[in-house]
Structure formats: C-alpha cells, structure tokens
Coordinates of C-alpha atoms in Angstrom, one line a residue:
M16 CA 207.9 42.9 223.6
K17 CA 208.0 43.0 227.4
K18 CA 210.7 45.6 227.4
L19 CA 208.5 47.8 225.2
C20 CA 205.7 47.7 227.6
L21 CA 208.0 48.7 230.4
I22 CA 209.3 51.8 228.5
I23 CA 206.1 53.2 227.1
P24 CA 204.3 53.8 230.5
P25 CA 207.1 56.0 231.8
I26 CA 207.3 58.1 228.7
I27 CA 203.4 58.5 228.8
S28 CA 203.4 59.5 232.5
F29 CA 206.2 61.9 231.9
L30 CA 204.4 63.6 229.0
S31 CA 201.0 63.7 230.8
Q32 CA 202.6 65.3 233.8
N33 CA 204.3 67.9 231.9
F34 CA 201.6 68.5 229.3
K35 CA 199.4 70.8 231.6
F36 CA 202.5 72.9 232.3
V37 CA 203.5 73.1 228.7
S38 CA 200.2 74.0 227.5
C39 CA 199.6 76.5 230.1
Y40 CA 202.9 78.2 229.4
L41 CA 202.2 78.3 225.7
L42 CA 198.9 79.8 226.3
L43 CA 200.3 82.5 228.3
Q44 CA 203.2 83.2 226.2
T45 CA 200.7 83.6 223.1
V46 CA 198.3 85.7 224.8
S47 CA 201.0 88.0 226.4
S48 CA 203.0 88.4 223.1
G49 CA 200.3 90.8 221.8
L50 CA 200.2 93.0 224.9
N51 CA 203.3 95.0 224.3
A52 CA 202.4 98.6 223.8
Q53 CA 203.9 100.5 221.1
T54 CA 205.2 104.1 222.0
Y55 CA 206.4 106.7 219.6
G56 CA 208.7 109.6 220.4
C57 CA 211.9 111.4 219.6
H58 CA 214.9 109.2 219.7
V59 CA 218.0 110.9 221.1
R60 CA 221.4 109.3 221.3
R61 CA 223.7 110.7 224.1
G62 CA 227.1 109.1 224.2
M63 CA 226.5 105.3 225.0
S64 CA 222.8 106.0 226.1
E65 CA 219.7 106.1 224.1
I66 CA 216.6 108.1 225.1
L67 CA 213.1 108.2 223.8
Y68 CA 211.2 111.3 224.6
Y69 CA 207.5 110.5 224.3
T70 CA 205.5 113.5 225.5
P71 CA 204.0 115.3 222.4
Y72 CA 204.3 119.1 222.2
G73 CA 202.9 121.6 219.8
L74 CA 201.9 119.9 216.6
G75 CA 203.0 116.6 218.3
S76 CA 204.4 113.7 216.6
P77 CA 206.5 113.1 214.5
T78 CA 208.3 116.4 214.9
E79 CA 207.8 118.1 218.2
W80 CA 208.1 116.5 221.8
I81 CA 208.9 117.9 225.2
T82 CA 210.5 116.9 228.5
T83 CA 208.3 116.9 231.4
G84 CA 209.3 117.2 235.0
V85 CA 210.3 119.8 237.5
I86 CA 210.8 123.2 236.1
D87 CA 213.9 125.1 237.6
M88 CA 217.0 127.0 236.5
S89 CA 219.1 123.8 236.1
G90 CA 217.0 122.6 233.3
A91 CA 215.3 119.5 234.8
E92 CA 214.6 116.6 232.5
G93 CA 211.9 114.1 232.4
G94 CA 209.1 112.4 230.2
Y95 CA 211.6 110.0 228.6
R96 CA 212.7 106.3 228.7
T97 CA 216.3 105.7 229.0
D98 CA 217.8 102.7 227.3
G99 CA 214.3 101.7 225.9
S100 CA 215.9 98.9 223.9
A101 CA 217.1 97.1 227.1
T102 CA 213.7 97.6 228.9
Y103 CA 210.9 97.9 226.2
G104 CA 212.2 96.1 223.0
C105 CA 214.2 97.7 220.3
I106 CA 214.0 101.4 219.5
L107 CA 213.3 101.5 215.7
D108 CA 213.9 104.8 213.9
I109 CA 210.9 105.2 211.5
G110 CA 210.7 109.0 210.5
P111 CA 212.2 112.4 210.0
S112 CA 214.1 114.4 212.5
C113 CA 212.4 115.8 215.5
T114 CA 213.0 118.4 218.2
V115 CA 212.7 117.9 222.0
Y116 CA 211.7 121.2 223.7
Q117 CA 212.0 121.9 227.4
Y118 CA 210.1 124.2 229.8
H119 CA 212.4 126.4 231.9
L120 CA 212.2 129.5 234.2
M121 CA 213.0 132.8 232.5
P122 CA 215.7 135.0 234.3
D123 CA 212.9 136.8 236.2
G124 CA 212.2 133.5 238.1
I125 CA 208.4 133.8 237.4
T126 CA 207.8 133.3 233.7
V127 CA 208.1 129.8 232.2
G128 CA 209.5 129.7 228.8
T129 CA 210.2 127.0 226.2
R130 CA 213.5 126.2 224.7
I131 CA 215.0 123.7 222.1
Y132 CA 216.5 121.0 224.3
K133 CA 217.7 118.1 221.8
N134 CA 217.3 117.0 218.4
G135 CA 216.7 113.5 217.3
V136 CA 214.9 111.0 215.0
Y137 CA 211.2 110.1 215.1
A138 CA 211.1 106.5 216.5
S139 CA 209.0 103.8 218.1
I140 CA 209.6 101.3 220.8
H141 CA 207.9 98.2 219.4
P142 CA 208.8 94.5 219.6
V143 CA 211.1 94.1 216.7
N144 CA 213.6 91.5 216.0
C145 CA 216.6 92.3 218.2
P146 CA 219.8 90.5 217.4
I147 CA 219.3 87.6 219.7
D148 CA 216.3 86.5 217.9
N149 CA 218.5 85.3 215.1
Y150 CA 219.9 82.7 217.6
I151 CA 216.5 81.2 218.9
P152 CA 216.3 78.2 216.5
L153 CA 220.0 77.3 217.7
L154 CA 218.8 77.5 221.3
F155 CA 215.7 75.5 220.6
I156 CA 217.9 72.7 218.9
F157 CA 220.3 72.8 221.8
A158 CA 217.5 72.4 224.4
A159 CA 215.7 69.7 222.5
S160 CA 219.1 67.8 222.1
V161 CA 219.7 67.9 225.7
A162 CA 216.2 66.9 226.7
F163 CA 216.6 63.9 224.1
L164 CA 219.9 62.9 225.6
Q165 CA 218.4 63.1 229.1
L166 CA 215.3 61.0 228.3
R167 CA 217.6 58.3 226.4
K168 CA 219.9 58.2 229.5
K169 CA 216.9 57.6 231.7
L170 CA 215.1 55.0 229.8
S171 CA 218.5 53.0 229.1
V172 CA 219.1 52.6 232.8
P173 CA 217.7 49.2 233.8

C-alpha cells in the first residue's frame, strides 16, 4: 500500500502540469478548425502542377473566371493559387467544365482585349479528407503507446 501512495502523487502532478497545456491546445484546435475559408474557382492541371483560378469573370462561377495581373504582350498570369492542395487543403472538383480568360493588349498596343486562356473544372479548396487523414488513428495509437511505455518506464524505476 505504501508503494501505491508513492506512485499516485507523481502521476497526479504530471497530469496537472500538462492539463493546462492540453486543454489550451484542444481549445485552440477546435476553434481554428472552423476558420478555414472555402474558395471556389476553375481548377486547371498543367503537367505536375495544379492551379485554381479564383477571380470571377462575366457570369462568374461556375463557368467563367479570369487571370489578374499585369497586362502585357507576353500574356501575364495572376489571380490564382498554385498547388492549392499543398497550401490550402485538397482541391475538390465539384462541377462542370469552366473557362479561364485573360486580359491582353491588342496589336495596336492600346486596346485591352480578352482571350480564352485555359479550360478546367469548377472546383473548391475546402478542408476535405486528404489521404494522410486515413492514418491518423494509427498515429494516435503509436503516440499513445510510446507515452504509455515512457510512463511505465519512469514509474518502474525505484
């Protein structure tokens, strides 16, 4: 019984020290999970990269979008997010095909025209389940096992 009294106080003090940290972390995680903004646009795949053009044009979503940026003869590009899945969550195709237009200078060098730039699929950047989400339970089990073994090792040392 005396051993039990010596074991329980370290566990309680360990839990009380980390309780504030864990509760603050869980609160922040819960609050921030709803703050991800959803963005719609025209999802264009170019080689290995994915681009979401998100500036509406004409009738707007879901069929017409436009690049923004410097207007010049070279056909400047802008108003997009590159590799959105790496930065903003997964890009999820949700609708019909769409067209991306681009402003450009006409041959006279003064008049600004519009031309079709790219074709893609109406999509959104929204926090959806990316493939790594399938492994979170395994990561949790692994972390809990390591924590359990560390606590057991600490408590078994005389």
